[in-house]
Short mmCIF file of C-alpha atoms (C1' of nucleotides) in Angstrom, two decimals:
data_model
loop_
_atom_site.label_atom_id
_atom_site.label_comp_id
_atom_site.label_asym_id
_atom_site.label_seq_id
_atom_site.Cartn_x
_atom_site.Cartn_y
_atom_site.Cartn_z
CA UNK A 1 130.71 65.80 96.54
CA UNK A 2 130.33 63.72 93.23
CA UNK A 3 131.97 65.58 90.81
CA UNK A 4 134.66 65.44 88.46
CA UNK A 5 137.39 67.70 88.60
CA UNK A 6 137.95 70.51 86.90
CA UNK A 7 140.89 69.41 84.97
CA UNK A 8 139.31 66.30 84.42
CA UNK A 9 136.92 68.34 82.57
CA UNK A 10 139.68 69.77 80.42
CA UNK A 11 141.12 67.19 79.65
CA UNK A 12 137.89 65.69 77.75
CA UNK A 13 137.76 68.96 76.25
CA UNK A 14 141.36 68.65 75.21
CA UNK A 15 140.77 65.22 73.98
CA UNK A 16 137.20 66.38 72.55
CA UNK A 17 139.50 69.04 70.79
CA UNK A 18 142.02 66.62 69.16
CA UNK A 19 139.63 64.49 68.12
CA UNK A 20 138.24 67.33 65.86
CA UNK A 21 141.42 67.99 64.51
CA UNK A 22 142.93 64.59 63.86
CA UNK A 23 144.31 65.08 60.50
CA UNK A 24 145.50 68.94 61.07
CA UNK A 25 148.86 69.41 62.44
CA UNK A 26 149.48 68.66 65.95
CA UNK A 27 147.90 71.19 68.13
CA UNK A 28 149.52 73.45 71.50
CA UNK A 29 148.56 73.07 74.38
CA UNK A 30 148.11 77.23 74.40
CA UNK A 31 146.50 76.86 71.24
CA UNK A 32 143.70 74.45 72.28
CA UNK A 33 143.48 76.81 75.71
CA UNK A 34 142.67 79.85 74.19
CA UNK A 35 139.78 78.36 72.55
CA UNK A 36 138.39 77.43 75.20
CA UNK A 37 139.33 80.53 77.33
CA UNK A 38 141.56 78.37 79.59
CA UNK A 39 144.93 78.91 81.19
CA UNK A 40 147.54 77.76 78.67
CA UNK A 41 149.61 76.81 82.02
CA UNK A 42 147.28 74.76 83.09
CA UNK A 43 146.12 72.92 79.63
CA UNK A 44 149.59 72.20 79.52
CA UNK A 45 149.61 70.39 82.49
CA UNK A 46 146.46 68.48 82.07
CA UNK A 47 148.20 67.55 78.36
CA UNK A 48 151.30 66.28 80.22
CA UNK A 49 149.18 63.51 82.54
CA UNK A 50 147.52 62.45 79.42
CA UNK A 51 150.84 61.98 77.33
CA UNK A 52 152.09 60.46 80.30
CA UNK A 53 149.34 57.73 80.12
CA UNK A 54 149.30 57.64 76.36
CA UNK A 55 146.73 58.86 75.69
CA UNK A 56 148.06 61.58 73.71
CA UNK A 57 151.60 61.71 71.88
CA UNK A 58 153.17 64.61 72.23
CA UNK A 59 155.22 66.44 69.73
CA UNK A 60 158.19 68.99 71.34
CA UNK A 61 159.99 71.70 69.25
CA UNK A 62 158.56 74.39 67.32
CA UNK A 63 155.19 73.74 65.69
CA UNK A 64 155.01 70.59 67.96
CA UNK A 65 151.93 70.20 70.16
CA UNK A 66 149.52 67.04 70.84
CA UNK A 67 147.82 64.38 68.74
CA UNK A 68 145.63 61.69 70.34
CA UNK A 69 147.31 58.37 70.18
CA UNK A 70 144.59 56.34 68.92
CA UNK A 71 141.22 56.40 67.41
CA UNK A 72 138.49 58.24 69.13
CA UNK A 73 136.08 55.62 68.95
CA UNK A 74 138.87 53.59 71.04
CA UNK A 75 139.61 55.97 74.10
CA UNK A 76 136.95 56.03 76.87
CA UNK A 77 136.20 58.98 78.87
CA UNK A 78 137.00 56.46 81.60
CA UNK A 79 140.46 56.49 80.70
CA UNK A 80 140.88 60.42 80.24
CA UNK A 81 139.51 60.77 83.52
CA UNK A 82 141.42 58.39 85.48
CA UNK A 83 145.10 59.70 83.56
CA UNK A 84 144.22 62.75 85.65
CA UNK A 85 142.42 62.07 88.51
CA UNK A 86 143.79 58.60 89.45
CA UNK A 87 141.14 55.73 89.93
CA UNK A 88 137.68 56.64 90.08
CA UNK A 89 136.73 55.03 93.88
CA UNK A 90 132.98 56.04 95.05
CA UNK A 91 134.32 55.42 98.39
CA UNK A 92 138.03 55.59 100.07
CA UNK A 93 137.33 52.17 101.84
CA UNK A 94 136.72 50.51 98.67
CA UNK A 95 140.57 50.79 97.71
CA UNK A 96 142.68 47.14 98.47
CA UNK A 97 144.65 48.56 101.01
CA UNK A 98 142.15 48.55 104.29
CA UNK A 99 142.48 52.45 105.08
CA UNK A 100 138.48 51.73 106.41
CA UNK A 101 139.35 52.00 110.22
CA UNK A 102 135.85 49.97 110.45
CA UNK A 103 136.88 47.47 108.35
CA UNK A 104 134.60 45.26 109.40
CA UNK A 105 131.95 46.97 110.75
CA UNK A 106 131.29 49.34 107.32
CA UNK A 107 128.79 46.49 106.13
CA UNK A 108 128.23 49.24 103.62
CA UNK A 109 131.41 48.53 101.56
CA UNK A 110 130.55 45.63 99.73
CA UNK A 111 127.85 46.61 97.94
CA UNK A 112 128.76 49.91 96.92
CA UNK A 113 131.60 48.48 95.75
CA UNK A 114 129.17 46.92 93.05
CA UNK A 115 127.85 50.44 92.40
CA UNK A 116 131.11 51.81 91.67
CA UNK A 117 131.82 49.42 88.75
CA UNK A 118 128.63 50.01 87.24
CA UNK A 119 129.77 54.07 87.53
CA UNK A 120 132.68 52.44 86.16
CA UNK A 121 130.24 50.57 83.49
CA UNK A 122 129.13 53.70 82.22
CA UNK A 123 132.43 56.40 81.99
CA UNK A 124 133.86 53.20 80.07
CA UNK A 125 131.19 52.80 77.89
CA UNK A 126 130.93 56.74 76.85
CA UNK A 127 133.90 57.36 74.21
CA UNK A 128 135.34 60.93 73.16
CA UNK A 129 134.19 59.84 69.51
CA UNK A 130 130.66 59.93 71.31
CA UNK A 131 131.59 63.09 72.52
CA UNK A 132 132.71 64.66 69.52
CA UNK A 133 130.48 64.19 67.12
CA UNK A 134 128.10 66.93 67.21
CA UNK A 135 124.93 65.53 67.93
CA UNK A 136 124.47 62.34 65.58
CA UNK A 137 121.12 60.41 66.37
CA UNK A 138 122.96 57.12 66.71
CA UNK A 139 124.67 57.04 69.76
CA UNK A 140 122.21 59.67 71.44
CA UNK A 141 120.22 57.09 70.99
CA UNK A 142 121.90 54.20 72.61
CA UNK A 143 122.84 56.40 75.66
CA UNK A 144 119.29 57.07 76.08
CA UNK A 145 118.80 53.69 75.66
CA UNK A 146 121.05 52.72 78.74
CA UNK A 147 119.54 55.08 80.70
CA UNK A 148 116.40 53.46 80.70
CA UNK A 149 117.62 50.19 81.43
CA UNK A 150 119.50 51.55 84.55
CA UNK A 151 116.15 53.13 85.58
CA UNK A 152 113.79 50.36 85.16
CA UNK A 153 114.27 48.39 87.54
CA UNK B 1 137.64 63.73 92.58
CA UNK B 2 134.77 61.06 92.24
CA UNK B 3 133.82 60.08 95.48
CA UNK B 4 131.30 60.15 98.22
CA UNK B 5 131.99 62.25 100.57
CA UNK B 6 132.42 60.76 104.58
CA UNK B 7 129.25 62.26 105.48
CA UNK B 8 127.22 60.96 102.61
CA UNK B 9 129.30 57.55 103.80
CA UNK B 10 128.27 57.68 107.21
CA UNK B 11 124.34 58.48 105.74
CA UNK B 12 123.97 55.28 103.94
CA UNK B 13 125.28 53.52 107.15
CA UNK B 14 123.53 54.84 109.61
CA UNK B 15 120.25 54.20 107.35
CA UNK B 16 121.46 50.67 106.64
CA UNK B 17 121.86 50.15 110.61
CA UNK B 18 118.20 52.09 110.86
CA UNK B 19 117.12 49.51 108.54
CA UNK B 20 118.16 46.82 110.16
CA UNK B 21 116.50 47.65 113.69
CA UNK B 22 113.05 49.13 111.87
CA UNK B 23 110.86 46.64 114.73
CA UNK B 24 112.82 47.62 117.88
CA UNK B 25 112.81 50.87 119.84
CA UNK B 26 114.55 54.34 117.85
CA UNK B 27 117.95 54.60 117.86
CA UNK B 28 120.11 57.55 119.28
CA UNK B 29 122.69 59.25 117.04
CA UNK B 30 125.36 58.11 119.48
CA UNK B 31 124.59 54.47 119.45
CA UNK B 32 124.68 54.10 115.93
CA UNK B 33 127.80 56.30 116.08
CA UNK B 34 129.64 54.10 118.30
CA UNK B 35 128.58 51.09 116.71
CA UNK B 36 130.94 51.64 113.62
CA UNK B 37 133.42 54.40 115.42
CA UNK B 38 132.29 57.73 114.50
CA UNK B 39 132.15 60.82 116.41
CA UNK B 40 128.64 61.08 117.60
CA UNK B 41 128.64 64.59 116.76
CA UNK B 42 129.22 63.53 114.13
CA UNK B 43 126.51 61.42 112.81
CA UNK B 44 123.77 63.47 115.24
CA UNK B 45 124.87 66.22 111.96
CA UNK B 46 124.42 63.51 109.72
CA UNK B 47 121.01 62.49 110.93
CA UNK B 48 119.80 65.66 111.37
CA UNK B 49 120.10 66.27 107.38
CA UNK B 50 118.23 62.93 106.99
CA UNK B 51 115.84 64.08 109.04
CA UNK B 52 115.17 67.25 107.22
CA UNK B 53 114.52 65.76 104.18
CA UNK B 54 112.08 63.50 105.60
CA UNK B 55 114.22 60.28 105.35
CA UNK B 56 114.22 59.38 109.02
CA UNK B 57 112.12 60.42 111.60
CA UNK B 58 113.39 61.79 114.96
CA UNK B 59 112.46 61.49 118.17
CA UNK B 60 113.22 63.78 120.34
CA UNK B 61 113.70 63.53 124.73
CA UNK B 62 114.56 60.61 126.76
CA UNK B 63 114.75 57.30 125.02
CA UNK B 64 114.38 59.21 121.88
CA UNK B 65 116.66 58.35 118.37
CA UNK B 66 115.79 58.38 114.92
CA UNK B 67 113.84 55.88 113.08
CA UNK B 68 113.55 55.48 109.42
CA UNK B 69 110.40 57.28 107.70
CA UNK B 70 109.48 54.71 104.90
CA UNK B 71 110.26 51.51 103.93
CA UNK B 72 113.94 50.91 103.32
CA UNK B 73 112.76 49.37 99.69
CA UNK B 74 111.66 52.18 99.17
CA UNK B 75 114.50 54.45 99.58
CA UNK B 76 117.51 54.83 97.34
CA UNK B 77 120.59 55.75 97.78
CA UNK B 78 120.80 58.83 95.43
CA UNK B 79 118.06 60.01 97.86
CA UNK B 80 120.09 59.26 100.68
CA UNK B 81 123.24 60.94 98.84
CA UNK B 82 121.15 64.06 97.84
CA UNK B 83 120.28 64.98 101.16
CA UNK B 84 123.43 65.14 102.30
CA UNK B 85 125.86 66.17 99.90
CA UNK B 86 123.30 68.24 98.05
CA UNK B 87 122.48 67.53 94.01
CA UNK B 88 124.58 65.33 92.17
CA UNK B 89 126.19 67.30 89.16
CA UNK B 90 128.82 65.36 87.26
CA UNK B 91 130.11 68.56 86.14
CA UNK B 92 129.72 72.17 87.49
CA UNK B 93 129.04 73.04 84.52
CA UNK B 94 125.52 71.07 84.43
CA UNK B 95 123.76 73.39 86.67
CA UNK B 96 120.93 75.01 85.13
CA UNK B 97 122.42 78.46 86.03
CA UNK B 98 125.37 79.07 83.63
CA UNK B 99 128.55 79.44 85.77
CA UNK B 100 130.53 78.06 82.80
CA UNK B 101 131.97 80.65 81.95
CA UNK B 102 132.58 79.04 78.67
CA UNK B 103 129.04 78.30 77.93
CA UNK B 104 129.03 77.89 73.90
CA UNK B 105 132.58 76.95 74.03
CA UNK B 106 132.47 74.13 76.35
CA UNK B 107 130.88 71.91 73.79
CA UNK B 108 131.52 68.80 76.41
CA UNK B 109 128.58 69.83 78.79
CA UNK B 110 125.54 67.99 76.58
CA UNK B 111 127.18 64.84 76.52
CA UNK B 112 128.33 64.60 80.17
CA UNK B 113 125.25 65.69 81.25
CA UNK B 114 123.60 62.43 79.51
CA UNK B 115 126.52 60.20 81.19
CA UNK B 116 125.16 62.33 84.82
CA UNK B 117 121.68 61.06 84.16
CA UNK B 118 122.77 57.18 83.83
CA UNK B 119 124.96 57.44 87.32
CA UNK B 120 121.97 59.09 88.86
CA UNK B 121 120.23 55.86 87.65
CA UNK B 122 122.97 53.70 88.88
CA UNK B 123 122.53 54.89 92.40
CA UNK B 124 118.69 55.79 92.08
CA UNK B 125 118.08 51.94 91.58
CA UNK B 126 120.35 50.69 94.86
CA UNK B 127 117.88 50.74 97.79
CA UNK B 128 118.81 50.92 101.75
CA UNK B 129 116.92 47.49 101.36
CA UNK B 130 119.36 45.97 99.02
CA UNK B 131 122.38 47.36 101.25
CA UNK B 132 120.86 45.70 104.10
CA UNK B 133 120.30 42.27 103.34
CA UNK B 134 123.37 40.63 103.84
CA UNK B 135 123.77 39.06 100.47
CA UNK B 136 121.28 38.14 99.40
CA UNK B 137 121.37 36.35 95.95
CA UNK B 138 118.75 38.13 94.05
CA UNK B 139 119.52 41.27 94.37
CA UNK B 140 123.56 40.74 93.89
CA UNK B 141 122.74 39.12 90.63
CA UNK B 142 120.34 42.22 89.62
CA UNK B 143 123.57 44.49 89.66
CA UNK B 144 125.73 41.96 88.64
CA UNK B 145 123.03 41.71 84.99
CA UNK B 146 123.29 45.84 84.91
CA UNK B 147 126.87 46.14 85.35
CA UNK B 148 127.29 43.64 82.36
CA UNK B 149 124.73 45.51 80.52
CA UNK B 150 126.63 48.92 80.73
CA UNK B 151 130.21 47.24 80.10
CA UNK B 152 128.57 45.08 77.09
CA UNK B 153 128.39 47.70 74.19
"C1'" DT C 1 107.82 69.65 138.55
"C1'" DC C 2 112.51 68.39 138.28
"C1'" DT C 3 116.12 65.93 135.95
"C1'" DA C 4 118.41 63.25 132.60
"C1'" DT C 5 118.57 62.26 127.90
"C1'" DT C 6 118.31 63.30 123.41
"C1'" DT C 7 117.49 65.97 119.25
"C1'" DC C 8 118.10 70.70 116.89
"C1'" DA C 9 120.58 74.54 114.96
"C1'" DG C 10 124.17 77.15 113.76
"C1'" DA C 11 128.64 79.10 114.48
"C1'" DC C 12 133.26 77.89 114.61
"C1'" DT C 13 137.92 75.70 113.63
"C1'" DA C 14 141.07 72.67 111.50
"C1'" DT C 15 142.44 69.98 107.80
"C1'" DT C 16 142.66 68.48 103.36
"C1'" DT C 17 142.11 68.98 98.57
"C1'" DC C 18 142.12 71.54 94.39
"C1'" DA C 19 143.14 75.11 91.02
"C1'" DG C 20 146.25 77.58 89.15
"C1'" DT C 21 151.17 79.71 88.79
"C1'" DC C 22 156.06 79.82 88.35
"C1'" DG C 23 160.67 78.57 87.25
"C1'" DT C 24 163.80 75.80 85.16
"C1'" DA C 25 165.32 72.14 82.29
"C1'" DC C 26 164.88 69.60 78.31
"C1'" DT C 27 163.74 68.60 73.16
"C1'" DC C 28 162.79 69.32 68.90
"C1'" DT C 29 162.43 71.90 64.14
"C1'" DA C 30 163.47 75.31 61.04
"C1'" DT D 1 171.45 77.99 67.30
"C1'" DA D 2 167.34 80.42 68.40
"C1'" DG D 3 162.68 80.00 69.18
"C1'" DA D 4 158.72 77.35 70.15
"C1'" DG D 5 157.23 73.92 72.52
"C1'" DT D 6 156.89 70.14 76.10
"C1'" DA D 7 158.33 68.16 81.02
"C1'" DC D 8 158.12 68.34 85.77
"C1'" DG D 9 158.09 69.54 90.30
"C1'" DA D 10 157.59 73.03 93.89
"C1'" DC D 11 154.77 76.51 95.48
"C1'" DT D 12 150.65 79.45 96.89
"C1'" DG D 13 146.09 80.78 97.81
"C1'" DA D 14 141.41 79.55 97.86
"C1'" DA D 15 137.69 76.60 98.61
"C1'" DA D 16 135.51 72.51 100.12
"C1'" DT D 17 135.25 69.10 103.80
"C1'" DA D 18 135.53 67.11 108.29
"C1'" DG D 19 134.73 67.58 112.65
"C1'" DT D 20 133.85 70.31 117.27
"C1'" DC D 21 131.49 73.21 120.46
"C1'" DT D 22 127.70 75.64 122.62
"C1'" DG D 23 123.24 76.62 123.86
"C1'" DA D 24 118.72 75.59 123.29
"C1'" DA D 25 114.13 72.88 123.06
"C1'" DA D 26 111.60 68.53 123.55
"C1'" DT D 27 110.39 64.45 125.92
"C1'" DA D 28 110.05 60.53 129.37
"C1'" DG D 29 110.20 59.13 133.75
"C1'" DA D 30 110.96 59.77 138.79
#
DNA sequence: TCTATTTCAGACTATTTCAGTCGTACTCTA
DNA sequence: TAGAGTACGACTGAAATAGTCTGAAATAGA
């Protein structure tokens, strides 16, 4: 379909999460999970691709855990989704390495190629700072904004 | 993932190649099929949800095929996407019917769903005209403006 | 009216992907 | 040094996807 993942969408809850508790202690993976009535397992595991891609530091030993490893404002939900998921591709012939079998017959590459990096455009543009503060006007606003440019025309 | 699926693929195709025969005679689900090397049974199952939702028109008996049903300017891809992959939902969580199970909890869902509503604009603006002409100038630089636009702020 | 061609519809199978679990090893801190 | 935590890969079961098959109905032309 066109969706993310499901662990893609804990991770930006993860992230969401850390964000709110940036100057706390670090927090567990199992703690963060039972908030949000998820696995601890598999929060861990989502945690461990985003430390791996460091995006998160982690912190081992008792009352370790996770802290994001930069400012909110500076992570993109871009980059939390593709730690996880691997590149976002709208199509599989759009990758470098010609797996297309109608290379060049699918005229239809090309241009969604274009599409994809606007996709891209807008994960990159939406940061988890945007996505954790509650619901301030400001960036609502821009969003909104961007939507209505997209539509126009 | 984050992708089209093949069918939706093979959809936009087959429309582009419907698009770019509009004056001559229909076109059978096997020719366009063997044009870029797909199964025809394939793409007949395409078709046949492009034709239920009024996007192509078919044909039926001897000399029959499928023929689009409006101006390809006038149809987009989301359209295209829609019919055959169903409604685009960034998250499953989006659906008006709460299967997140997490419903207050998952405080992500009102900001995604904003960042849904841009990508449905993204691919709501790309007509089967604009995949069709070959490259056309105009219409390149059009996307080219929006993806700048979105990457900008 | 007969036949060939083509769409239509849905059931069916196979394959791939994804979600989630488990086990074990490693690393800190108290 | 014990406990709390991360690290990582292998594994399983479920679900989505891709693709096939069959039988029917519609149409054009001989």
């Amino acid at each position: 379909m066109f969706k993310l993942s499901k662990k893609a969408d804990y991770g930006l809850i993860a992230m969401k999460h850390l964000a709110n508790h940036r100057q706390q202690h670090a927090c567990s993976a199992s703690e963060i999970a039972e908030d949000y009535g998820i696995s601890s397992m598999l929060m861990a595991k989502v945690l461990q691709k985003l430390a791996k891609q460091n995006l998160v530091v982690a912190k081992h030993g008792s009352s370790g855990g996770y802290q994001l490893a930069k400012e909110p404002a500076k992570i993109s939900a871009l980059e939390v989704i593709t730690a996880i998921d691997g590149p976002v591709l709208i199509t599989s012939c759009v990758t470098s390495h010609g797996n297309c079998d109608a290379t060049d017959r699918c005229s239809i590459k090309e241009p969604l190629q274009r599409v994809n990096e606007s996709i891209l455009g807008v994960l990159g543009t939406v940061t988890i700072a945007q996505l954790s503060e509650e619901r301030q006007e400001a960036s609502l606003v821009e969003l909104k904004g961007m939507d209505q440019l997209a539509l126009s025309r």
